[in-house]
Amino acid sequence: MNLTELNGIATAMVAPGKGILAADESSGTIKKRFDAIGVESTESSRRDYREMLFRSREAMSQYISGVILYDETIWQDAKDGTPLVKLIESSGAIPGIKVDEGTQALPMCPGETVTIGLDKLADRLKKYYERGARFAKWRAVIDIGGGTDGRGIPSMTAISVNAHALARYAALCQAAQIVPIVEPEVLMDGDHDIDRCYEVTQRVLNKTFQELRVQRVALEGMVLKPNMAISGKKCAKQASVEEVAEKTIRLLKACVPAAVPGIAFLSGGQSDEEATAHLNAMHKLGPLPWGLTFSYGRALQAAPQKAWSGKAENVAAGQNAFSHRARMNGLASRGEWQSSLEKKAA
């Protein structure tokens, strides 16, 4: 393992003013997104859509540091025969790959899941590296139970097995000279308040870093992709932007060692502007021990998907929408975003 090289890649992934595009939706997830805009999900339509994003020169060169790809996408070529990974590289961004294989029910823990995909991961990582991937992503999903019946969710069992799998994945990545994005996502579904989210996320992060140390993962060669401390979607009292920012930063300072080069938030179902505003507010809270940026999927792609709607004549409009959202989040990752800029959308 060349830690100097891994650290350089991880640092570039969280460079000031840039963030990571999560374009790693599974075939099932992107079908739902395409259904919503009236586009048939085929291998070629998925390719055309992602090619549109990767050829958005302004967004990709100025505001995007890396792109998380799905297995199908990393092997695809653009219409002119150029590998999509080469389009990403030519813009100055770093290609990455989602390597987990989804979730399955966790035995003895009703309603909870564990992420799978460690079998043969070492072999897959070698092939992805040869194709151009320099970082990977593995998502662990932690749900918060609602009401009195769900207070036992998440169980310590679910937290432990998912943290262990994340750490084993991260160690395999570093052995393959690939930077691991470690993504323990506490879902924002449910009616829990921000303090309950804070408490659960604290447990999850503490266990995750404990397991990373056990597996001898070099913290200097990874990126953390956590949720923010935020109210559940169904909570009657939604926390303000300022409260989300303050509690998230307090939580991260308590749990994330300064050796980690950077933190790239998932959007987790927040609206485009909410995700941007929260990130921006965090940068108003003074100097931070790590880089702090975005790794958004929906919050970067909802607008360009709608503008594109599967039509070749709308490619420019889709690229403009993508560039606008990328720029807004790039500004937020420096603490320079203002809501008034949204009205000047491209």
C-alpha positions as semicolon CSV with decimal commas, in nm:
position;residue;x (nm);y (nm);z (nm)
1;M;0,000;0,000;0,000
2;N;0,131;0,342;-0,098
3;L;-0,029;0,564;0,167
4;T;0,118;0,884;0,023
5;E;-0,064;0,818;-0,305
6;L;-0,389;0,721;-0,130
7;N;-0,374;1,035;0,082
8;G;-0,318;1,248;-0,228
9;I;-0,626;1,102;-0,397
10;A;-0,840;1,136;-0,082
11;T;-0,730;1,497;-0,041
12;A;-0,811;1,574;-0,406
13;M;-1,158;1,423;-0,360
14;V;-1,240;1,683;-0,094
15;A;-1,058;1,979;-0,252
16;P;-1,206;2,321;-0,158
17;G;-1,487;2,421;-0,393
18;K;-1,532;2,072;-0,535
19;G;-1,734;1,764;-0,441
20;I;-1,823;1,414;-0,555
21;L;-2,102;1,327;-0,797
22;A;-2,279;1,008;-0,686
23;A;-2,387;0,860;-1,020
24;D;-2,393;0,504;-0,890
25;E;-2,768;0,439;-0,883
26;S;-2,852;0,073;-0,930
27;S;-3,054;-0,024;-1,237
28;G;-3,366;-0,045;-1,019
29;T;-3,316;0,298;-0,864
30;I;-3,244;0,478;-1,190
31;K;-3,549;0,312;-1,343
32;K;-3,763;0,481;-1,075
33;R;-3,599;0,816;-1,154
34;F;-3,650;0,767;-1,527
35;D;-4,010;0,658;-1,476
36;A;-4,072;0,990;-1,302
37;I;-3,958;1,184;-1,613
38;G;-4,118;0,948;-1,865
39;V;-3,798;0,788;-1,997
40;E;-3,758;0,417;-2,060
41;S;-3,461;0,281;-1,866
42;T;-3,240;0,091;-2,111
43;E;-2,865;0,042;-2,121
44;S;-2,837;0,304;-2,395
45;S;-3,064;0,560;-2,224
46;R;-2,870;0,525;-1,900
47;R;-2,548;0,566;-2,097
48;D;-2,678;0,873;-2,280
49;Y;-2,787;1,037;-1,955
50;R;-2,459;0,980;-1,777
51;E;-2,258;1,081;-2,082
52;M;-2,450;1,409;-2,079
53;L;-2,337;1,470;-1,721
54;F;-1,976;1,370;-1,779
55;R;-1,953;1,596;-2,087
56;S;-2,073;1,897;-1,886
57;R;-1,735;2,064;-1,910
58;E;-1,802;2,356;-1,674
59;A;-1,946;2,141;-1,395
60;M;-1,698;1,856;-1,425
61;S;-1,383;2,066;-1,449
62;Q;-1,468;2,334;-1,192
63;Y;-1,692;2,178;-0,927
64;I;-1,667;1,796;-0,942
65;S;-1,365;1,620;-0,791
66;G;-1,478;1,263;-0,851
67;V;-1,763;1,047;-0,980
68;I;-1,897;0,731;-0,818
69;L;-1,998;0,487;-1,092
70;Y;-2,220;0,179;-1,101
71;D;-2,072;-0,147;-1,233
72;E;-2,260;-0,115;-1,564
73;T;-2,136;0,240;-1,618
74;I;-1,766;0,185;-1,556
75;W;-1,753;-0,059;-1,848
76;Q;-1,960;0,154;-2,087
77;D;-1,830;0,363;-2,376
78;A;-1,971;0,695;-2,493
79;K;-2,150;0,714;-2,827
80;D;-1,821;0,798;-3,000
81;G;-1,649;0,496;-2,844
82;T;-1,462;0,682;-2,569
83;P;-1,478;0,495;-2,236
84;L;-1,690;0,694;-1,990
85;V;-1,405;0,672;-1,736
86;K;-1,185;0,857;-1,986
87;L;-1,443;1,137;-2,013
88;I;-1,427;1,176;-1,636
89;E;-1,047;1,169;-1,632
90;S;-1,018;1,422;-1,915
91;S;-1,221;1,672;-1,711
92;G;-0,976;1,642;-1,423
93;A;-1,213;1,441;-1,202
94;I;-1,136;1,102;-1,048
95;P;-1,339;0,789;-1,142
96;G;-1,472;0,578;-0,856
97;I;-1,689;0,269;-0,821
98;K;-1,969;0,147;-0,593
99;V;-1,871;-0,202;-0,482
100;D;-2,133;-0,313;-0,231
101;E;-2,406;-0,545;-0,355
102;G;-2,699;-0,401;-0,164
103;T;-2,853;-0,522;0,158
104;Q;-3,015;-0,835;0,294
105;A;-3,218;-0,902;0,607
106;L;-3,012;-0,932;0,924
107;P;-3,089;-1,258;1,108
108;M;-3,246;-1,217;1,454
109;C;-3,292;-0,844;1,394
110;P;-3,641;-0,789;1,243
111;G;-3,657;-0,482;1,022
112;E;-3,278;-0,440;0,999
113;T;-3,030;-0,514;0,722
114;V;-2,662;-0,579;0,657
115;T;-2,476;-0,474;0,344
116;I;-2,324;-0,759;0,142
117;G;-2,056;-0,790;-0,126
118;L;-1,729;-0,881;0,048
119;D;-1,701;-1,217;-0,129
120;K;-1,456;-1,189;-0,421
121;L;-1,425;-0,814;-0,360
122;A;-1,045;-0,831;-0,380
123;D;-1,069;-0,973;-0,734
124;R;-1,325;-0,714;-0,840
125;L;-1,114;-0,428;-0,704
126;K;-0,817;-0,534;-0,921
127;K;-1,035;-0,517;-1,233
128;Y;-1,183;-0,182;-1,133
129;Y;-0,834;-0,041;-1,072
130;E;-0,723;-0,156;-1,417
131;R;-1,026;0,017;-1,566
132;G;-0,932;0,345;-1,398
133;A;-1,116;0,352;-1,063
134;R;-0,908;0,515;-0,789
135;F;-1,168;0,516;-0,514
136;A;-1,464;0,300;-0,414
137;K;-1,784;0,329;-0,212
138;W;-1,966;0,095;0,027
139;R;-2,294;0,202;0,187
140;A;-2,416;0,069;0,519
141;V;-2,781;0,144;0,596
142;I;-2,888;0,210;0,954
143;D;-3,257;0,274;1,017
144;I;-3,405;0,450;1,318
145;G;-3,719;0,285;1,452
146;G;-4,020;0,505;1,513
147;G;-4,240;0,542;1,820
148;T;-4,212;0,317;2,126
149;D;-4,209;-0,014;1,936
150;G;-3,907;0,088;1,729
151;R;-3,688;0,221;2,007
152;G;-3,480;-0,094;1,979
153;I;-3,387;-0,001;1,621
154;P;-3,107;0,032;1,545
155;S;-2,982;-0,257;1,751
156;M;-2,620;-0,278;1,853
157;T;-2,607;-0,592;1,640
158;A;-2,697;-0,401;1,323
159;I;-2,451;-0,123;1,403
160;S;-2,172;-0,371;1,479
161;V;-2,206;-0,597;1,175
162;N;-2,236;-0,305;0,934
163;A;-1,937;-0,126;1,088
164;H;-1,736;-0,448;1,066
165;A;-1,826;-0,494;0,697
166;L;-1,737;-0,130;0,622
167;A;-1,397;-0,176;0,784
168;R;-1,321;-0,501;0,601
169;Y;-1,419;-0,337;0,272
170;A;-1,196;-0,037;0,348
171;A;-0,896;-0,259;0,424
172;L;-0,944;-0,452;0,099
173;C;-0,963;-0,124;-0,093
174;Q;-0,641;0,011;0,052
175;A;-0,465;-0,319;-0,019
176;A;-0,572;-0,272;-0,383
177;Q;-0,446;0,091;-0,385
178;I;-0,800;0,227;-0,395
179;V;-0,929;0,497;-0,157
180;P;-1,238;0,374;0,032
181;I;-1,536;0,601;0,082
182;V;-1,679;0,476;0,411
183;E;-2,054;0,545;0,410
184;P;-2,248;0,462;0,726
185;E;-2,589;0,617;0,649
186;V;-2,837;0,672;0,929
187;L;-3,161;0,714;0,735
188;M;-3,369;1,029;0,772
189;D;-3,694;0,838;0,716
190;G;-3,919;0,834;1,020
191;D;-4,056;1,072;1,281
192;H;-3,750;1,098;1,506
193;D;-3,614;1,440;1,601
194;I;-3,264;1,575;1,541
195;D;-3,141;1,474;1,887
196;R;-3,236;1,111;1,826
197;C;-3,051;1,125;1,492
198;Y;-2,749;1,276;1,670
199;E;-2,744;1,002;1,934
200;V;-2,773;0,716;1,683
201;T;-2,520;0,866;1,441
202;Q;-2,274;0,911;1,727
203;R;-2,302;0,541;1,813
204;V;-2,261;0,445;1,447
205;L;-1,956;0,665;1,386
206;N;-1,783;0,560;1,706
207;K;-1,831;0,190;1,624
208;T;-1,723;0,243;1,263
209;F;-1,393;0,406;1,361
210;Q;-1,333;0,140;1,623
211;E;-1,370;-0,130;1,355
212;L;-1,153;0,065;1,108
213;R;-0,872;0,063;1,363
214;V;-0,916;-0,311;1,430
215;Q;-0,885;-0,377;1,054
216;R;-0,572;-0,154;1,038
217;V;-0,725;0,088;0,790
218;A;-0,506;0,396;0,742
219;L;-0,736;0,688;0,824
220;E;-0,518;0,920;0,613
221;G;-0,619;0,721;0,303
222;M;-1,000;0,726;0,329
223;V;-1,298;0,960;0,295
224;L;-1,602;0,948;0,525
225;K;-1,949;0,985;0,372
226;P;-2,193;1,033;0,661
227;N;-2,544;1,165;0,702
228;M;-2,599;1,501;0,866
229;A;-2,759;1,532;1,210
230;I;-3,109;1,612;1,089
231;S;-3,476;1,566;1,179
232;G;-3,660;1,266;1,037
233;K;-3,876;1,348;0,734
234;K;-4,195;1,282;0,932
235;C;-4,091;1,472;1,245
236;A;-4,340;1,745;1,334
237;K;-4,057;1,979;1,432
238;Q;-3,797;2,022;1,162
239;A;-3,462;2,155;1,284
240;S;-3,345;2,486;1,138
241;V;-3,050;2,512;0,899
242;E;-2,842;2,660;1,180
243;E;-2,928;2,378;1,423
244;V;-2,846;2,110;1,165
245;A;-2,511;2,276;1,095
246;E;-2,418;2,328;1,459
247;K;-2,513;1,978;1,576
248;T;-2,357;1,807;1,275
249;I;-2,023;1,982;1,325
250;R;-2,030;1,912;1,699
251;L;-2,101;1,545;1,626
252;L;-1,825;1,512;1,367
253;K;-1,567;1,685;1,585
254;A;-1,651;1,441;1,863
255;C;-1,631;1,128;1,645
256;V;-1,407;1,181;1,340
257;P;-1,029;1,188;1,391
258;A;-0,839;1,477;1,232
259;A;-0,628;1,219;1,045
260;V;-0,920;1,167;0,804
261;P;-0,853;1,395;0,502
262;G;-1,215;1,474;0,438
263;I;-1,585;1,426;0,488
264;A;-1,825;1,426;0,193
265;F;-2,191;1,433;0,298
266;L;-2,466;1,228;0,142
267;S;-2,786;1,424;0,075
268;G;-3,006;1,141;0,206
269;G;-3,336;1,264;0,067
270;Q;-3,296;1,634;0,142
271;S;-3,418;1,877;-0,126
272;D;-3,157;2,033;-0,356
273;E;-3,149;2,364;-0,171
274;E;-3,167;2,213;0,179
275;A;-2,857;2,003;0,116
276;T;-2,675;2,308;-0,019
277;A;-2,785;2,540;0,263
278;H;-2,683;2,293;0,534
279;L;-2,335;2,244;0,389
280;N;-2,288;2,618;0,349
281;A;-2,392;2,687;0,711
282;M;-2,136;2,437;0,840
283;H;-1,857;2,632;0,674
284;K;-1,965;2,940;0,868
285;L;-1,866;2,769;1,193
286;G;-1,496;2,836;1,178
287;P;-1,195;2,629;1,076
288;L;-1,249;2,252;1,060
289;P;-0,998;1,970;1,111
290;W;-1,085;1,796;0,782
291;G;-1,207;1,895;0,437
292;L;-1,588;1,917;0,430
293;T;-1,780;1,886;0,105
294;F;-2,060;1,701;-0,075
295;S;-2,113;1,362;-0,233
296;Y;-2,465;1,411;-0,362
297;G;-2,680;1,201;-0,592
298;R;-3,036;1,329;-0,605
299;A;-2,940;1,677;-0,487
300;L;-2,719;1,714;-0,796
301;Q;-2,921;1,513;-1,046
302;A;-3,291;1,582;-0,992
303;A;-3,280;1,912;-1,183
304;P;-3,076;1,788;-1,484
305;Q;-3,287;1,474;-1,513
306;K;-3,602;1,682;-1,537
307;A;-3,449;1,928;-1,783
308;W;-3,314;1,648;-2,004
309;S;-3,621;1,419;-1,999
310;G;-3,455;1,174;-2,239
311;K;-3,452;1,410;-2,539
312;A;-3,138;1,480;-2,741
313;E;-3,250;1,839;-2,799
314;N;-3,252;1,893;-2,422
315;V;-2,891;1,791;-2,358
316;A;-2,774;2,152;-2,328
317;A;-3,055;2,233;-2,087
318;G;-2,970;1,928;-1,879
319;Q;-2,604;2,026;-1,869
320;N;-2,693;2,381;-1,767
321;A;-2,908;2,250;-1,481
322;F;-2,628;2,019;-1,368
323;S;-2,369;2,296;-1,386
324;H;-2,591;2,524;-1,177
325;R;-2,639;2,268;-0,899
326;A;-2,271;2,175;-0,905
327;R;-2,173;2,542;-0,880
328;M;-2,416;2,604;-0,593
329;N;-2,270;2,315;-0,396
330;G;-1,916;2,414;-0,488
331;L;-1,985;2,757;-0,336
332;A;-2,146;2,597;-0,030
333;S;-1,834;2,385;0,024
334;R;-1,648;2,714;0,073
335;G;-1,923;2,884;0,275
336;E;-1,989;3,126;-0,013
337;W;-2,341;3,022;-0,118
338;Q;-2,641;3,256;-0,084
339;S;-3,004;3,164;-0,146
340;S;-3,036;3,462;-0,384
341;L;-2,798;3,282;-0,624
342;E;-3,061;3,012;-0,677
343;K;-3,283;3,265;-0,852
344;K;-3,009;3,318;-1,109
345;A;-3,033;2,957;-1,224
346;A;-2,887;2,888;-1,564
